[in-house]
mmCIF file of C-alpha atoms in Angstrom:
data_model
loop_
_atom_site.group_PDB
_atom_site.id
_atom_site.type_symbol
_atom_site.label_atom_id
_atom_site.label_comp_id
_atom_site.label_asym_id
_atom_site.label_seq_id
_atom_site.Cartn_x
_atom_site.Cartn_y
_atom_site.Cartn_z
ATOM 1 C CA UNK A 54 -41.248 -55.289 36.213
ATOM 2 C CA UNK A 55 -37.763 -53.155 37.741
ATOM 3 C CA UNK A 56 -35.650 -56.717 39.408
ATOM 4 C CA UNK A 57 -33.585 -56.483 42.120
ATOM 5 C CA UNK A 58 -30.557 -56.006 40.443
ATOM 6 C CA UNK A 59 -31.697 -52.917 38.198
ATOM 7 C CA UNK A 60 -32.377 -51.247 42.043
ATOM 8 C CA UNK A 61 -29.270 -52.206 42.930
ATOM 9 C CA UNK A 62 -27.888 -50.781 40.437
ATOM 10 C CA UNK A 63 -29.937 -47.534 40.410
ATOM 11 C CA UNK A 64 -27.655 -47.233 43.883
ATOM 12 C CA UNK A 65 -24.762 -46.210 42.091
ATOM 13 C CA UNK A 66 -26.013 -43.187 41.197
ATOM 14 C CA UNK A 67 -25.091 -41.538 44.482
ATOM 15 C CA UNK A 68 -21.277 -42.044 43.544
ATOM 16 C CA UNK A 69 -19.772 -38.445 43.685
ATOM 17 C CA UNK A 70 -15.911 -37.593 42.549
ATOM 18 C CA UNK A 71 -13.907 -36.166 45.443
ATOM 19 C CA UNK A 72 -14.827 -32.286 46.097
ATOM 20 C CA UNK A 73 -11.340 -31.490 45.777
ATOM 21 C CA UNK A 74 -10.806 -33.538 42.750
ATOM 22 C CA UNK A 75 -13.525 -31.721 40.784
ATOM 23 C CA UNK A 76 -11.944 -28.594 41.760
ATOM 24 C CA UNK A 77 -8.496 -29.076 40.609
ATOM 25 C CA UNK A 78 -9.463 -29.975 37.540
ATOM 26 C CA UNK A 79 -12.057 -28.015 36.866
ATOM 27 C CA UNK A 80 -9.508 -25.156 37.326
ATOM 28 C CA UNK A 81 -7.110 -26.879 35.255
ATOM 29 C CA UNK A 82 -8.961 -27.433 32.307
ATOM 30 C CA UNK A 83 -10.350 -23.782 32.257
ATOM 31 C CA UNK A 84 -7.164 -22.315 32.087
ATOM 32 C CA UNK A 85 -5.784 -24.520 29.148
ATOM 33 C CA UNK A 86 -6.485 -23.479 25.633
ATOM 34 C CA UNK A 87 -8.778 -24.853 23.220
ATOM 35 C CA UNK A 88 -7.083 -26.144 20.244
ATOM 36 C CA UNK A 89 -6.785 -23.436 17.457
ATOM 37 C CA UNK A 90 -6.401 -21.047 19.918
ATOM 38 C CA UNK A 91 -3.333 -19.016 19.681
ATOM 39 C CA UNK A 92 -0.607 -19.593 22.143
ATOM 40 C CA UNK A 93 -0.400 -16.956 24.876
ATOM 41 C CA UNK A 94 2.813 -15.077 23.162
ATOM 42 C CA UNK A 95 1.575 -14.998 19.413
ATOM 43 C CA UNK A 96 0.058 -11.704 19.615
ATOM 44 C CA UNK A 97 2.734 -10.272 21.181
ATOM 45 C CA UNK A 98 4.711 -11.721 18.601
ATOM 46 C CA UNK A 99 2.985 -10.709 16.037
ATOM 47 C CA UNK A 100 2.290 -6.907 17.783
ATOM 48 C CA UNK A 101 6.537 -7.162 17.394
ATOM 49 C CA UNK A 102 7.136 -8.061 13.597
ATOM 50 C CA UNK A 103 3.933 -5.520 12.489
ATOM 51 C CA UNK A 104 5.898 -2.728 14.665
ATOM 52 C CA UNK A 105 9.571 -3.687 12.981
ATOM 53 C CA UNK A 106 7.881 -3.610 9.497
ATOM 54 C CA UNK A 107 5.780 -0.624 9.898
ATOM 55 C CA UNK A 108 9.666 0.940 10.877
ATOM 56 C CA UNK A 109 11.199 -0.164 7.677
ATOM 57 C CA UNK A 110 8.181 0.844 5.599
ATOM 58 C CA UNK A 111 8.399 4.354 7.354
ATOM 59 C CA UNK A 112 11.866 5.016 7.023
ATOM 60 C CA UNK A 113 11.722 3.653 3.145
ATOM 61 C CA UNK A 114 9.002 6.383 2.507
ATOM 62 C CA UNK A 115 10.924 8.707 4.497
ATOM 63 C CA UNK A 116 13.980 8.480 2.326
ATOM 64 C CA UNK A 117 12.032 8.313 -0.535
ATOM 65 C CA UNK A 118 10.229 11.547 0.339
ATOM 66 C CA UNK A 119 13.556 13.314 0.892
ATOM 67 C CA UNK A 120 15.138 12.251 -2.544
ATOM 68 C CA UNK A 121 11.745 13.176 -4.052
ATOM 69 C CA UNK A 122 11.788 16.205 -2.181
ATOM 70 C CA UNK A 123 15.667 17.179 -2.987
ATOM 71 C CA UNK A 124 15.393 16.596 -6.517
ATOM 72 C CA UNK A 125 12.075 18.653 -6.626
ATOM 73 C CA UNK A 126 14.093 21.398 -5.045
ATOM 74 C CA UNK A 127 17.246 21.202 -6.924
ATOM 75 C CA UNK A 128 15.014 21.119 -10.415
ATOM 76 C CA UNK A 129 12.655 23.911 -9.429
ATOM 77 C CA UNK A 130 14.361 26.230 -6.893
ATOM 78 C CA UNK A 131 18.501 25.504 -6.966
ATOM 79 C CA UNK A 132 20.849 26.091 -9.864
ATOM 80 C CA UNK A 133 20.449 22.904 -11.649
ATOM 81 C CA UNK A 134 24.063 22.335 -11.350
ATOM 82 C CA UNK A 135 24.013 21.816 -7.533
ATOM 83 C CA UNK A 136 22.936 18.834 -6.640
ATOM 84 C CA UNK A 137 22.279 17.768 -10.591
ATOM 85 C CA UNK A 138 23.387 14.005 -9.460
ATOM 86 C CA UNK A 139 20.081 13.577 -7.888
ATOM 87 C CA UNK A 140 18.129 14.310 -11.179
ATOM 88 C CA UNK A 141 18.340 11.125 -13.527
ATOM 89 C CA UNK A 142 16.219 12.947 -16.488
ATOM 90 C CA UNK A 143 19.076 15.273 -16.498
ATOM 91 C CA UNK A 144 22.166 12.743 -16.279
ATOM 92 C CA UNK A 145 20.760 10.856 -19.045
ATOM 93 C CA UNK A 146 20.346 14.001 -21.233
ATOM 94 C CA UNK A 147 23.567 14.662 -20.455
ATOM 95 C CA UNK A 148 24.785 11.287 -21.523
ATOM 96 C CA UNK A 149 23.288 11.761 -24.401
ATOM 97 C CA UNK A 150 24.735 14.953 -24.889
ATOM 98 C CA UNK A 151 28.259 13.851 -24.432
ATOM 99 C CA UNK A 152 27.762 10.630 -26.502
ATOM 100 C CA UNK A 153 26.759 13.124 -29.473
ATOM 101 C CA UNK A 154 29.630 15.772 -28.715
ATOM 102 C CA UNK A 155 31.825 13.107 -28.932
ATOM 103 C CA UNK A 156 30.390 12.153 -32.735
ATOM 104 C CA UNK A 157 30.470 15.404 -34.018
ATOM 105 C CA UNK A 158 34.287 15.839 -32.567
ATOM 106 C CA UNK A 159 35.343 13.126 -34.370
ATOM 107 C CA UNK A 160 33.503 13.975 -37.777
ATOM 108 C CA UNK A 161 35.322 17.451 -37.573
ATOM 109 C CA UNK A 162 38.300 15.768 -36.588
ATOM 110 C CA UNK A 163 38.283 13.218 -40.001
ATOM 111 C CA UNK A 164 37.040 16.199 -41.778
ATOM 112 C CA UNK A 165 40.064 18.330 -41.073
ATOM 113 C CA UNK A 166 42.282 15.865 -41.352
ATOM 114 C CA UNK A 167 41.082 15.217 -45.341
ATOM 115 C CA UNK A 168 41.247 18.554 -45.667
ATOM 116 C CA UNK A 169 44.657 18.713 -44.946
ATOM 117 C CA UNK A 170 45.976 15.144 -46.737
ATOM 118 C CA UNK A 171 43.922 17.020 -50.058
ATOM 119 C CA UNK A 172 46.436 20.274 -49.813
ATOM 120 C CA UNK A 173 49.556 18.002 -49.084
ATOM 121 C CA UNK A 174 48.544 15.638 -51.774
ATOM 122 C CA UNK A 175 48.508 18.826 -54.189
ATOM 123 C CA UNK A 176 51.560 20.604 -52.623
ATOM 124 C CA UNK A 177 52.911 17.206 -53.423
ATOM 125 C CA UNK A 178 51.500 17.042 -56.641
ATOM 126 C CA UNK A 179 52.836 20.229 -57.462
ATOM 127 C CA UNK A 180 56.584 19.553 -56.331
ATOM 128 C CA UNK A 181 56.509 17.116 -58.741
ATOM 129 C CA UNK A 182 55.260 18.975 -61.705
ATOM 130 C CA UNK A 183 57.744 21.356 -61.059
ATOM 131 C CA UNK A 184 60.383 18.595 -60.683
ATOM 132 C CA UNK A 185 58.863 17.592 -64.274
ATOM 133 C CA UNK A 186 59.360 20.765 -66.117
ATOM 134 C CA UNK A 187 63.088 20.755 -64.747
ATOM 135 C CA UNK A 188 63.727 17.538 -65.901
ATOM 136 C CA UNK A 189 62.352 18.623 -69.601
ATOM 137 C CA UNK A 190 64.434 21.738 -69.263
ATOM 138 C CA UNK A 191 67.698 19.965 -68.408
ATOM 139 C CA UNK A 192 66.586 17.258 -71.543
ATOM 140 C CA UNK A 193 66.751 20.368 -73.818
ATOM 141 C CA UNK A 194 69.693 21.558 -72.401
ATOM 142 C CA UNK A 195 71.320 18.508 -73.263
ATOM 143 C CA UNK A 196 69.989 18.177 -76.302
ATOM 144 C CA UNK A 197 71.498 21.817 -77.368
ATOM 145 C CA UNK A 198 75.033 20.937 -76.139
ATOM 146 C CA UNK A 199 74.932 17.575 -78.110
ATOM 147 C CA UNK A 200 73.925 19.133 -81.386
ATOM 148 C CA UNK B 232 -29.913 -32.733 29.499
ATOM 149 C CA UNK B 233 -29.199 -29.535 31.016
ATOM 150 C CA UNK B 234 -31.473 -26.254 30.608
ATOM 151 C CA UNK B 235 -29.989 -24.258 27.519
ATOM 152 C CA UNK B 236 -27.898 -27.131 26.742
ATOM 153 C CA UNK B 237 -27.512 -26.333 23.389
ATOM 154 C CA UNK B 238 -26.974 -22.503 23.519
ATOM 155 C CA UNK B 239 -23.941 -23.543 26.184
ATOM 156 C CA UNK B 240 -22.345 -25.881 23.838
ATOM 157 C CA UNK B 241 -22.885 -22.869 21.034
ATOM 158 C CA UNK B 242 -20.831 -20.531 24.049
ATOM 159 C CA UNK B 243 -18.412 -23.008 24.958
ATOM 160 C CA UNK B 244 -17.110 -23.971 21.380
ATOM 161 C CA UNK B 245 -16.448 -20.557 20.671
ATOM 162 C CA UNK B 246 -14.020 -20.649 23.873
ATOM 163 C CA UNK B 247 -16.584 -19.413 26.804
ATOM 164 C CA UNK B 248 -15.273 -21.016 29.669
ATOM 165 C CA UNK B 249 -18.239 -20.375 32.140
ATOM 166 C CA UNK B 250 -20.395 -22.337 29.156
ATOM 167 C CA UNK B 251 -18.030 -25.048 29.640
ATOM 168 C CA UNK B 252 -17.606 -24.906 33.372
ATOM 169 C CA UNK B 253 -21.757 -25.581 33.972
ATOM 170 C CA UNK B 254 -21.752 -28.531 31.608
ATOM 171 C CA UNK B 255 -18.615 -29.765 33.364
ATOM 172 C CA UNK B 256 -20.472 -29.367 36.647
ATOM 173 C CA UNK B 257 -23.271 -31.100 35.188
ATOM 174 C CA UNK B 258 -22.170 -33.975 33.384
ATOM 175 C CA UNK B 259 -18.994 -34.355 35.980
ATOM 176 C CA UNK B 260 -20.182 -37.278 38.246
ATOM 177 C CA UNK B 261 -22.241 -39.051 35.582
ATOM 178 C CA UNK B 262 -19.006 -39.455 33.661
ATOM 179 C CA UNK B 263 -16.882 -40.168 36.977
ATOM 180 C CA UNK B 264 -19.743 -43.176 37.451
ATOM 181 C CA UNK B 265 -19.450 -44.711 34.027
ATOM 182 C CA UNK B 266 -15.220 -44.528 34.422
ATOM 183 C CA UNK B 267 -15.784 -45.218 38.425
ATOM 184 C CA UNK B 268 -17.886 -48.472 37.440
ATOM 185 C CA UNK B 269 -15.107 -49.553 35.128
ATOM 186 C CA UNK B 270 -12.103 -49.841 36.083
ATOM 187 C CA UNK B 271 -13.254 -49.907 39.614
ATOM 188 C CA UNK B 272 -10.381 -47.751 41.072
ATOM 189 C CA UNK B 273 -10.688 -43.810 42.512
ATOM 190 C CA UNK B 274 -7.769 -42.381 41.705
ATOM 191 C CA UNK B 275 -7.703 -43.950 38.129
ATOM 192 C CA UNK B 276 -11.615 -43.211 37.649
ATOM 193 C CA UNK B 277 -10.661 -39.512 38.854
ATOM 194 C CA UNK B 278 -7.534 -39.535 36.357
ATOM 195 C CA UNK B 279 -9.389 -40.469 33.354
ATOM 196 C CA UNK B 280 -11.986 -38.292 34.127
ATOM 197 C CA UNK B 281 -9.740 -35.593 34.086
ATOM 198 C CA UNK B 282 -8.610 -37.035 30.729
ATOM 199 C CA UNK B 283 -12.100 -36.936 29.227
ATOM 200 C CA UNK B 284 -13.425 -33.085 30.174
ATOM 201 C CA UNK B 285 -9.658 -31.991 29.114
ATOM 202 C CA UNK B 286 -10.038 -33.555 25.772
ATOM 203 C CA UNK B 287 -13.578 -32.450 25.555
ATOM 204 C CA UNK B 288 -12.438 -28.750 25.890
ATOM 205 C CA UNK B 289 -9.627 -28.713 23.768
ATOM 206 C CA UNK B 290 -11.874 -30.075 20.948
ATOM 207 C CA UNK B 291 -15.152 -28.857 21.676
ATOM 208 C CA UNK B 292 -14.686 -26.307 18.638
ATOM 209 C CA UNK B 293 -14.587 -29.653 16.656
ATOM 210 C CA UNK B 294 -17.425 -30.866 18.033
ATOM 211 C CA UNK B 295 -20.406 -31.179 15.817
ATOM 212 C CA UNK B 296 -24.408 -31.562 16.821
ATOM 213 C CA UNK B 297 -24.867 -35.054 14.948
ATOM 214 C CA UNK B 298 -28.400 -35.171 16.567
ATOM 215 C CA UNK B 299 -27.593 -36.784 19.854
ATOM 216 C CA UNK B 300 -27.549 -35.879 23.191
ATOM 217 C CA UNK B 301 -23.858 -33.605 24.277
ATOM 218 C CA UNK B 302 -23.738 -36.663 26.883
ATOM 219 C CA UNK B 303 -22.727 -38.943 23.886
ATOM 220 C CA UNK B 304 -20.051 -37.388 23.010
ATOM 221 C CA UNK B 305 -18.474 -37.084 26.322
ATOM 222 C CA UNK B 306 -19.448 -40.944 26.613
ATOM 223 C CA UNK B 307 -17.460 -42.000 23.556
ATOM 224 C CA UNK B 308 -14.516 -39.987 24.781
ATOM 225 C CA UNK B 309 -14.727 -41.642 28.192
ATOM 226 C CA UNK B 310 -15.283 -44.921 26.225
ATOM 227 C CA UNK B 311 -11.929 -44.709 24.480
ATOM 228 C CA UNK B 312 -9.984 -43.024 27.564
ATOM 229 C CA UNK B 313 -10.970 -46.051 29.149
ATOM 230 C CA UNK B 314 -9.886 -48.631 26.289
ATOM 231 C CA UNK B 315 -6.578 -46.827 25.966
ATOM 232 C CA UNK B 316 -5.422 -47.200 29.726
ATOM 233 C CA UNK B 317 -6.338 -51.081 29.255
ATOM 234 C CA UNK B 318 -3.927 -51.006 26.320
ATOM 235 C CA UNK B 319 -1.219 -48.841 27.898
ATOM 236 C CA UNK B 320 -1.914 -50.833 31.267
ATOM 237 C CA UNK B 321 -0.460 -48.058 32.844
ATOM 238 C CA UNK B 322 -2.577 -49.353 35.267
ATOM 239 C CA UNK B 323 -4.003 -52.629 35.797
ATOM 240 C CA UNK B 324 -6.683 -52.798 37.627
ATOM 241 C CA UNK B 325 -6.574 -55.021 40.292
ATOM 242 C CA UNK B 326 -9.582 -56.112 42.299
ATOM 243 C CA UNK B 327 -8.085 -56.707 45.759
ATOM 244 C CA UNK B 328 -7.236 -52.984 45.469
ATOM 245 C CA UNK B 329 -10.222 -51.988 45.303
ATOM 246 C CA UNK B 330 -11.677 -52.049 49.074
ATOM 247 C CA UNK B 331 -14.927 -50.577 50.711
ATOM 248 C CA UNK B 332 -13.535 -47.163 50.931
ATOM 249 C CA UNK B 333 -14.537 -46.533 47.952
ATOM 250 C CA UNK B 334 -18.259 -46.320 48.302
ATOM 251 C CA UNK B 335 -17.904 -44.086 51.128
ATOM 252 C CA UNK B 336 -19.557 -41.384 49.435
ATOM 253 C CA UNK B 337 -22.714 -43.705 48.356
ATOM 254 C CA UNK B 338 -25.401 -42.267 50.932
ATOM 255 C CA UNK B 339 -26.019 -45.220 53.978
ATOM 256 C CA UNK B 340 -28.177 -43.928 55.268
ATOM 257 C CA UNK B 341 -31.181 -46.284 56.100
ATOM 258 C CA UNK B 342 -29.187 -49.117 54.225
ATOM 259 C CA UNK B 343 -28.000 -52.307 56.041
ATOM 260 C CA UNK B 344 -24.067 -54.064 55.658
ATOM 261 C CA UNK B 345 -25.935 -56.863 53.660
ATOM 262 C CA UNK B 346 -26.831 -53.632 50.631
ATOM 263 C CA UNK B 347 -22.985 -52.626 50.823
ATOM 264 C CA UNK B 348 -21.806 -56.194 50.545
ATOM 265 C CA UNK B 349 -23.809 -56.513 47.601
ATOM 266 C CA UNK B 350 -22.842 -53.595 46.168
ATOM 267 C CA UNK B 351 -19.226 -54.123 46.457
ATOM 268 C CA UNK B 352 -19.950 -57.183 44.583
ATOM 269 C CA UNK B 353 -21.543 -55.864 41.716
ATOM 270 C CA UNK B 354 -18.780 -53.237 41.670
ATOM 271 C CA UNK B 355 -16.004 -55.950 41.262
ATOM 272 C CA UNK B 356 -18.447 -57.544 38.840
ATOM 273 C CA UNK B 357 -19.320 -55.027 36.376
ATOM 274 C CA UNK B 358 -15.398 -55.315 35.152
ATOM 275 C CA UNK B 359 -15.923 -58.618 34.130
ATOM 276 C CA UNK B 360 -18.586 -58.315 31.880
ATOM 277 C CA UNK B 361 -17.709 -57.305 27.975
ATOM 278 C CA UNK B 362 -17.089 -53.604 27.156
ATOM 279 C CA UNK B 363 -20.372 -53.081 25.170
ATOM 280 C CA UNK B 364 -21.969 -55.170 28.220
ATOM 281 C CA UNK B 365 -20.924 -52.530 30.911
ATOM 282 C CA UNK B 366 -21.386 -49.853 28.788
ATOM 283 C CA UNK B 367 -25.014 -50.737 28.634
ATOM 284 C CA UNK B 368 -25.587 -51.586 32.153
ATOM 285 C CA UNK B 369 -23.877 -48.336 33.336
ATOM 286 C CA UNK B 370 -25.397 -45.811 31.023
ATOM 287 C CA UNK B 371 -28.980 -47.647 31.230
ATOM 288 C CA UNK B 372 -29.146 -48.721 34.796
ATOM 289 C CA UNK B 373 -27.262 -46.309 37.112
ATOM 290 C CA UNK B 374 -27.301 -43.600 34.677
ATOM 291 C CA UNK B 375 -31.123 -44.239 33.141
ATOM 292 C CA UNK B 376 -30.088 -42.837 29.883
ATOM 293 C CA UNK B 377 -32.514 -43.363 27.377
ATOM 294 C CA UNK B 378 -32.163 -46.089 24.422
ATOM 295 C CA UNK B 379 -31.503 -43.408 21.813
ATOM 296 C CA UNK B 380 -28.685 -41.666 24.116
ATOM 297 C CA UNK B 381 -27.185 -45.157 24.573
ATOM 298 C CA UNK B 382 -27.528 -45.787 20.977
ATOM 299 C CA UNK B 383 -25.832 -42.051 20.203
ATOM 300 C CA UNK B 384 -23.144 -42.798 22.226
ATOM 301 C CA UNK B 385 -22.306 -46.131 21.444
ATOM 302 C CA UNK B 386 -23.278 -45.851 17.791
ATOM 303 C CA UNK B 387 -25.487 -48.595 17.573
ATOM 304 C CA UNK B 388 -29.117 -48.984 16.549
ATOM 305 C CA UNK B 389 -31.668 -48.872 19.780
ATOM 306 C CA UNK B 390 -32.848 -52.292 19.014
ATOM 307 C CA UNK B 391 -29.660 -53.030 19.450
ATOM 308 C CA UNK B 392 -28.857 -51.677 22.666
ATOM 309 C CA UNK B 393 -31.854 -53.643 23.763
ATOM 310 C CA UNK B 394 -30.507 -56.660 22.863
ATOM 311 C CA UNK B 395 -27.240 -56.059 24.413
ATOM 312 C CA UNK B 396 -29.317 -54.675 27.620
ATOM 313 C CA UNK B 397 -31.197 -57.743 27.639
ATOM 314 C CA UNK B 398 -27.648 -60.076 27.678
ATOM 315 C CA UNK B 399 -25.477 -57.832 29.587
ATOM 316 C CA UNK B 400 -28.089 -57.699 32.836
ATOM 317 C CA UNK B 401 -28.504 -61.922 32.434
ATOM 318 C CA UNK B 402 -24.992 -62.044 32.199
ATOM 319 C CA UNK B 403 -24.196 -59.884 35.140
ATOM 320 C CA UNK B 404 -26.636 -61.820 37.356
ATOM 321 C CA UNK B 405 -25.051 -65.035 36.049
ATOM 322 C CA UNK B 406 -21.507 -63.924 37.721
ATOM 323 C CA UNK B 407 -23.334 -61.639 40.822
ATOM 324 C CA UNK B 408 -25.060 -65.324 41.991
ATOM 325 C CA UNK B 409 -22.538 -67.675 40.138
ATOM 326 C CA UNK B 410 -19.652 -66.108 40.076
ATOM 327 C CA UNK B 411 -19.035 -68.306 37.250
ATOM 328 C CA UNK B 412 -19.091 -67.504 33.204
ATOM 329 C CA UNK B 413 -16.785 -68.582 30.575
ATOM 330 C CA UNK B 414 -14.881 -70.186 33.397
ATOM 331 C CA UNK B 415 -14.007 -66.622 35.073
ATOM 332 C CA UNK B 416 -14.238 -67.144 38.598
ATOM 333 C CA UNK B 417 -14.774 -64.457 40.849
ATOM 334 C CA UNK B 418 -13.392 -64.036 44.356
ATOM 335 C CA UNK B 419 -16.068 -63.173 47.137
ATOM 336 C CA UNK B 420 -15.097 -60.687 49.099
#
């Protein structure tokens, strides 16, 4: 059996919030972002970053293609001497060849100098022999005079 | 419970404003009454009700159906909002500040002044009850929620709710009729 108190409490069920409050509150809440939503400017910021990255990437690709293309043109179409500095393989070969040339020229130098020294030594030894012969002749003449 | 509530909740969780708007329209008066009868101040009740639904909308993605009605979740948020308002004491409720104007929205057709007086007296008595007594009185007798729904929102068993309901009603009657419980004096209007 429902008591008088319970009947009175049920009457509070007719209490309603102010209509103006309801409309203001509803509008404010529904125009607010939920937790976890990206802020309004986030998409724009992401787009700007993506745009910059894409531009940077395209420039890098463009430079790569230009260098690659020039290298190809240089290797295949134009004289190898022209723009040879752009071909790293050619440069490497040149460096290796240069090293070999240096080594060969050094070997040649050592060979030439050895020959020169040999000739000089031979010449020197010839002079000594002549001087020895002269000494012997002088000794013979002196022996003849004294006897 | 609103028709198609689960679908509306599912949509609202994904950020659908229209779906949350329907939930808002249906539950706003209930949550407002719950808060108003606890704080006894129209302005305070509006502010806290707004906070409750704002918080519900903001945290809607994190809502999980734990087998209790959606209203249980809202009542839990409302209960915490009221407790927080008491803690911060930003707006201490003064019984002397509330007047008969608070009841201007009640349909008075066929009612006499004695009923108005009785309602005003009950309204001022409810905030004097313990928090859990207030909750059960409002949810059970004002909102006509089932024991299961109340249990869900208060995190207690249905048996415990029945017991609280019995004690709360008894204490409300004592306070209403005698104006005195545990040494508390209720000022007559």
